[in-house]
PDB file of C-alpha atoms in Angstrom:
ATOM      1  CA  MET A   1       0.613   0.004  -0.377  1.00 88.00           C
ATOM      2  CA  SER A   2       1.701   3.833  -0.828  1.00 94.00           C
ATOM      3  CA  SER A   3       2.168   6.376   1.223  1.00 97.00           C
ATOM      4  CA  THR A   4       2.112   9.584   1.518  1.00 97.00           C
ATOM      5  CA  VAL A   5       5.189  12.164   2.975  1.00 97.00           C
ATOM      6  CA  GLU A   6       4.934  16.059   2.881  1.00 94.00           C
ATOM      7  CA  TYR A   7       8.229  17.323   3.110  1.00 94.00           C
ATOM      8  CA  ARG A   8       8.492  20.617   4.109  1.00 91.00           C
ATOM      9  CA  LEU A   9      11.049  23.700   4.848  1.00 89.00           C
ATOM     10  CA  ARG A  10      10.314  26.548   5.446  1.00 82.00           C
ATOM     11  CA  GLY A  11      11.826  30.141   3.700  1.00 74.00           C
ATOM     12  CA  THR A  12      11.648  33.267   4.495  1.00 64.00           C
ATOM     13  CA  HIS A  13       8.401  35.701   2.367  1.00 56.00           C
ATOM     14  CA  SER A  14      11.492  36.396  -1.038  1.00 59.00           C
ATOM     15  CA  GLN A  15      11.818  32.657  -1.201  1.00 62.00           C
ATOM     16  CA  GLY A  16       8.850  30.888   0.112  1.00 72.00           C
ATOM     17  CA  GLY A  17      10.415  27.627   0.922  1.00 83.00           C
ATOM     18  CA  LEU A  18      11.209  24.280  -0.524  1.00 90.00           C
ATOM     19  CA  ALA A  19       8.444  21.519  -0.763  1.00 91.00           C
ATOM     20  CA  ALA A  20       7.651  18.254  -2.685  1.00 94.00           C
ATOM     21  CA  ASP A  21       4.921  15.330  -2.251  1.00 95.00           C
ATOM     22  CA  LEU A  22       6.174  11.876  -3.037  1.00 97.00           C
ATOM     23  CA  THR A  23       4.240   9.192  -2.686  1.00 98.00           C
ATOM     24  CA  ALA A  24       5.244   5.388  -2.984  1.00 98.00           C
ATOM     25  CA  GLU A  25       4.989   2.027  -1.626  1.00 97.00           C
ATOM     26  CA  TYR A  26       7.428  -0.735  -1.757  1.00 96.00           C
ATOM     27  CA  ARG A  27       7.572  -4.612  -2.119  1.00 91.00           C
ATOM     28  CA  LEU A  28      10.114  -7.653  -3.778  1.00 88.00           C
ATOM     29  CA  PRO A  29      11.323  -6.848  -7.424  1.00 80.00           C
ATOM     30  CA  GLY A  30      10.239  -8.348 -10.137  1.00 73.00           C
ATOM     31  CA  THR A  31       6.108  -8.323  -9.021  1.00 62.00           C
ATOM     32  CA  GLY A  32       5.106  -6.813 -12.643  1.00 57.00           C
ATOM     33  CA  ALA A  33       7.183  -3.449 -12.770  1.00 59.00           C
ATOM     34  CA  ALA A  34       8.320  -2.787 -15.630  1.00 66.00           C
ATOM     35  CA  GLY A  35      11.830  -0.067 -16.456  1.00 78.00           C
ATOM     36  CA  CYS A  36      12.644  -0.272 -12.922  1.00 88.00           C
ATOM     37  CA  LEU A  37      16.266   1.315 -11.841  1.00 91.00           C
ATOM     38  CA  GLN A  38      18.531  -0.731  -9.767  1.00 92.00           C
ATOM     39  CA  VAL A  39      20.243   1.687  -7.436  1.00 94.00           C
ATOM     40  CA  TYR A  40      22.323  -1.145  -5.401  1.00 93.00           C
ATOM     41  CA  ARG A  41      22.340  -4.561  -5.969  1.00 90.00           C
ATOM     42  CA  ASN A  42      18.935  -5.706  -5.086  1.00 92.00           C
ATOM     43  CA  VAL A  43      17.458  -2.330  -4.536  1.00 95.00           C
ATOM     44  CA  SER A  44      15.579  -0.448  -7.167  1.00 95.00           C
ATOM     45  CA  LEU A  45      13.597   1.916  -8.663  1.00 96.00           C
ATOM     46  CA  THR A  46      10.622   2.984 -11.049  1.00 95.00           C
ATOM     47  CA  LEU A  47       9.245   6.185 -11.059  1.00 96.00           C
ATOM     48  CA  PRO A  48       6.403   7.651 -12.567  1.00 93.00           C
ATOM     49  CA  SER A  49       6.623   8.193 -16.516  1.00 92.00           C
ATOM     50  CA  GLY A  50       7.094  11.750 -17.720  1.00 93.00           C
ATOM     51  CA  THR A  51       9.525  12.451 -15.212  1.00 95.00           C
ATOM     52  CA  HIS A  52      12.405  14.976 -15.244  1.00 94.00           C
ATOM     53  CA  TRP A  53      15.495  13.653 -14.823  1.00 94.00           C
ATOM     54  CA  ARG A  54      16.402  15.522 -12.728  1.00 93.00           C
ATOM     55  CA  ASP A  55      13.905  14.824 -10.356  1.00 95.00           C
ATOM     56  CA  ALA A  56      14.936  10.919 -11.415  1.00 96.00           C
ATOM     57  CA  ALA A  57      18.699  11.011 -10.335  1.00 95.00           C
ATOM     58  CA  TRP A  58      17.790  12.802  -6.803  1.00 95.00           C
ATOM     59  CA  LEU A  59      14.762  10.221  -5.886  1.00 97.00           C
ATOM     60  CA  ALA A  60      17.621   7.645  -7.271  1.00 97.00           C
ATOM     61  CA  PHE A  61      20.149   9.355  -5.329  1.00 96.00           C
ATOM     62  CA  GLY A  62      17.552  10.067  -1.471  1.00 97.00           C
ATOM     63  CA  LEU A  63      17.455   6.172  -1.543  1.00 97.00           C
ATOM     64  CA  SER A  64      21.100   4.927  -2.589  1.00 96.00           C
ATOM     65  CA  VAL A  65      22.181   6.837   0.898  1.00 96.00           C
ATOM     66  CA  HIS A  66      19.696   4.059   2.604  1.00 97.00           C
ATOM     67  CA  SER A  67      20.762   1.803   0.576  1.00 96.00           C
ATOM     68  CA  ALA A  68      23.252  -0.334   1.969  1.00 95.00           C
ATOM     69  CA  ASP A  69      20.378  -0.952   5.158  1.00 96.00           C
ATOM     70  CA  LEU A  70      17.930  -1.800   2.859  1.00 97.00           C
ATOM     71  CA  SER A  71      19.707  -4.167   0.986  1.00 96.00           C
ATOM     72  CA  SER A  72      21.008  -5.887   3.962  1.00 96.00           C
ATOM     73  CA  GLU A  73      17.357  -6.029   5.383  1.00 95.00           C
ATOM     74  CA  HIS A  74      15.497  -7.202   2.088  1.00 95.00           C
ATOM     75  CA  PRO A  75      18.157 -10.128   1.219  1.00 94.00           C
ATOM     76  CA  ASP A  76      15.479 -11.255  -1.711  1.00 94.00           C
ATOM     77  CA  GLY A  77      15.601  -7.489  -3.204  1.00 94.00           C
ATOM     78  CA  LEU A  78      13.271  -4.486  -2.356  1.00 95.00           C
ATOM     79  CA  LEU A  79      11.354  -2.561  -5.562  1.00 96.00           C
ATOM     80  CA  VAL A  80      10.525   0.956  -4.197  1.00 97.00           C
ATOM     81  CA  GLU A  81       8.482   2.431  -6.294  1.00 96.00           C
ATOM     82  CA  VAL A  82       7.412   5.693  -6.850  1.00 97.00           C
ATOM     83  CA  ALA A  83       3.959   6.838  -7.667  1.00 97.00           C
ATOM     84  CA  ALA A  84       4.173  10.831  -7.465  1.00 97.00           C
ATOM     85  CA  LEU A  85       5.779  13.426  -7.237  1.00 96.00           C
ATOM     86  CA  THR A  86       5.115  16.593  -6.784  1.00 94.00           C
ATOM     87  CA  PHE A  87       6.656  20.180  -5.705  1.00 90.00           C
ATOM     88  CA  PRO A  88       2.880  22.436  -4.175  1.00 80.00           C
ATOM     89  CA  LEU A  89       3.172  25.880  -3.764  1.00 70.00           C
ATOM     90  CA  ALA A  90       7.753  25.883  -3.405  1.00 67.00           C
ATOM     91  CA  HIS A  91      10.683  27.396  -5.246  1.00 71.00           C
ATOM     92  CA  TYR A  92      11.539  24.114  -6.994  1.00 79.00           C
ATOM     93  CA  ARG A  93      14.730  23.312  -6.296  1.00 88.00           C
ATOM     94  CA  SER A  94      14.549  19.504  -7.502  1.00 91.00           C
ATOM     95  CA  GLU A  95      17.142  18.132  -4.329  1.00 93.00           C
ATOM     96  CA  ALA A  96      14.147  17.729  -2.384  1.00 94.00           C
ATOM     97  CA  ALA A  97      13.381  15.401  -4.036  1.00 96.00           C
ATOM     98  CA  ALA A  98      15.955  13.334  -2.593  1.00 96.00           C
ATOM     99  CA  LEU A  99      15.022  14.786   1.191  1.00 97.00           C
ATOM    100  CA  ALA A 100      11.303  14.126   0.177  1.00 97.00           C
ATOM    101  CA  MET A 101      12.731  10.166   0.284  1.00 98.00           C
ATOM    102  CA  ASP A 102      14.875  10.230   2.685  1.00 98.00           C
ATOM    103  CA  ALA A 103      12.171  11.178   4.800  1.00 98.00           C
ATOM    104  CA  TRP A 104       9.103   8.612   3.119  1.00 98.00           C
ATOM    105  CA  LEU A 105      12.455   5.504   3.406  1.00 98.00           C
ATOM    106  CA  ARG A 106      12.991   6.712   7.229  1.00 97.00           C
ATOM    107  CA  ASN A 107       9.059   7.126   7.883  1.00 97.00           C
ATOM    108  CA  GLU A 108       8.584   3.424   6.358  1.00 97.00           C
ATOM    109  CA  PHE A 109      11.251   1.853   7.839  1.00 97.00           C
ATOM    110  CA  ALA A 110      12.801   3.007  10.591  1.00 96.00           C
ATOM    111  CA  LEU A 111      16.192   3.814   9.173  1.00 97.00           C
ATOM    112  CA  PRO A 112      18.735   5.967  10.504  1.00 95.00           C
ATOM    113  CA  ASP A 113      19.544   9.742   9.249  1.00 96.00           C
ATOM    114  CA  ARG A 114      22.617  10.070   7.450  1.00 95.00           C
ATOM    115  CA  GLY A 115      22.596  14.162   7.561  1.00 95.00           C
ATOM    116  CA  LEU A 116      20.331  15.646   4.173  1.00 96.00           C
ATOM    117  CA  ARG A 117      20.034  18.666   5.550  1.00 94.00           C
ATOM    118  CA  ALA A 118      18.358  22.013   3.541  1.00 93.00           C
ATOM    119  CA  ALA A 119      19.583  25.211   4.947  1.00 90.00           C
ATOM    120  CA  LEU A 120      18.789  29.400   3.628  1.00 87.00           C
ATOM    121  CA  ASP A 121      21.663  31.116   3.798  1.00 85.00           C
ATOM    122  CA  ASP A 122      20.232  34.773   5.030  1.00 81.00           C
ATOM    123  CA  GLU A 123      22.915  36.875   3.125  1.00 84.00           C
ATOM    124  CA  THR A 124      23.057  34.960  -0.357  1.00 84.00           C
ATOM    125  CA  GLY A 125      18.833  34.117  -0.380  1.00 79.00           C
ATOM    126  CA  ALA A 126      20.031  30.538  -2.148  1.00 83.00           C
ATOM    127  CA  TRP A 127      19.593  27.163  -0.772  1.00 86.00           C
ATOM    128  CA  GLY A 128      22.232  25.816   0.941  1.00 87.00           C
ATOM    129  CA  PHE A 129      21.904  21.548   0.995  1.00 90.00           C
ATOM    130  CA  GLN A 130      24.349  18.310   3.464  1.00 91.00           C
ATOM    131  CA  TRP A 131      23.892  15.608   2.182  1.00 92.00           C
ATOM    132  CA  GLY A 132      25.913  13.871   5.246  1.00 90.00           C
ATOM    133  CA  GLY A 133      28.456  12.086   4.249  1.00 83.00           C
ATOM    134  CA  HIS A 134      28.235  12.313   0.709  1.00 79.00           C
ATOM    135  CA  LEU A 135      30.051  14.913  -1.201  1.00 73.00           C
ATOM    136  CA  ASP A 136      27.294  17.066  -3.768  1.00 67.00           C
ATOM    137  CA  PRO A 137      26.914  14.159  -6.813  1.00 75.00           C
ATOM    138  CA  PHE A 138      24.842  17.022  -8.954  1.00 59.00           C
ATOM    139  CA  SER A 139      23.914  20.571  -8.968  1.00 51.00           C
ATOM    140  CA  ASP A 140      20.887  22.097  -9.943  1.00 54.00           C
ATOM    141  CA  GLY A 141      23.389  25.448 -10.135  1.00 51.00           C
ATOM    142  CA  PRO A 142      23.479  28.743 -13.322  1.00 46.00           C
TER     143      PRO A 142
END
């Protein structure tokens, strides 16, 4: 059964905030999913048709941060199927997809916090992201 997580981070009035709603479910691989993306050994991801490549990359990154734990907890494999990813009334940043995936996985599987964060820099007005022990894997910057 699918569940939804609503990631929200408020910014200033001029910057709005970051928001992403992620609806997903999980199951064993090979149970009806076509075109899945292998993220780690036996952990895979499927995305809705028409998903933007940046959103796909950040969703996969959000899953990859927890994939070793998921792989060991589910030795027969695990498929995460994203049904919807939306960015309601927010300043669009595809990095929020990784933060939403992280929140969804932590809710579903009681996984530890891996240090994925966003914060607004008051001086520059720009969003900054921390990826725990991972280097900045992608950039939406100019």
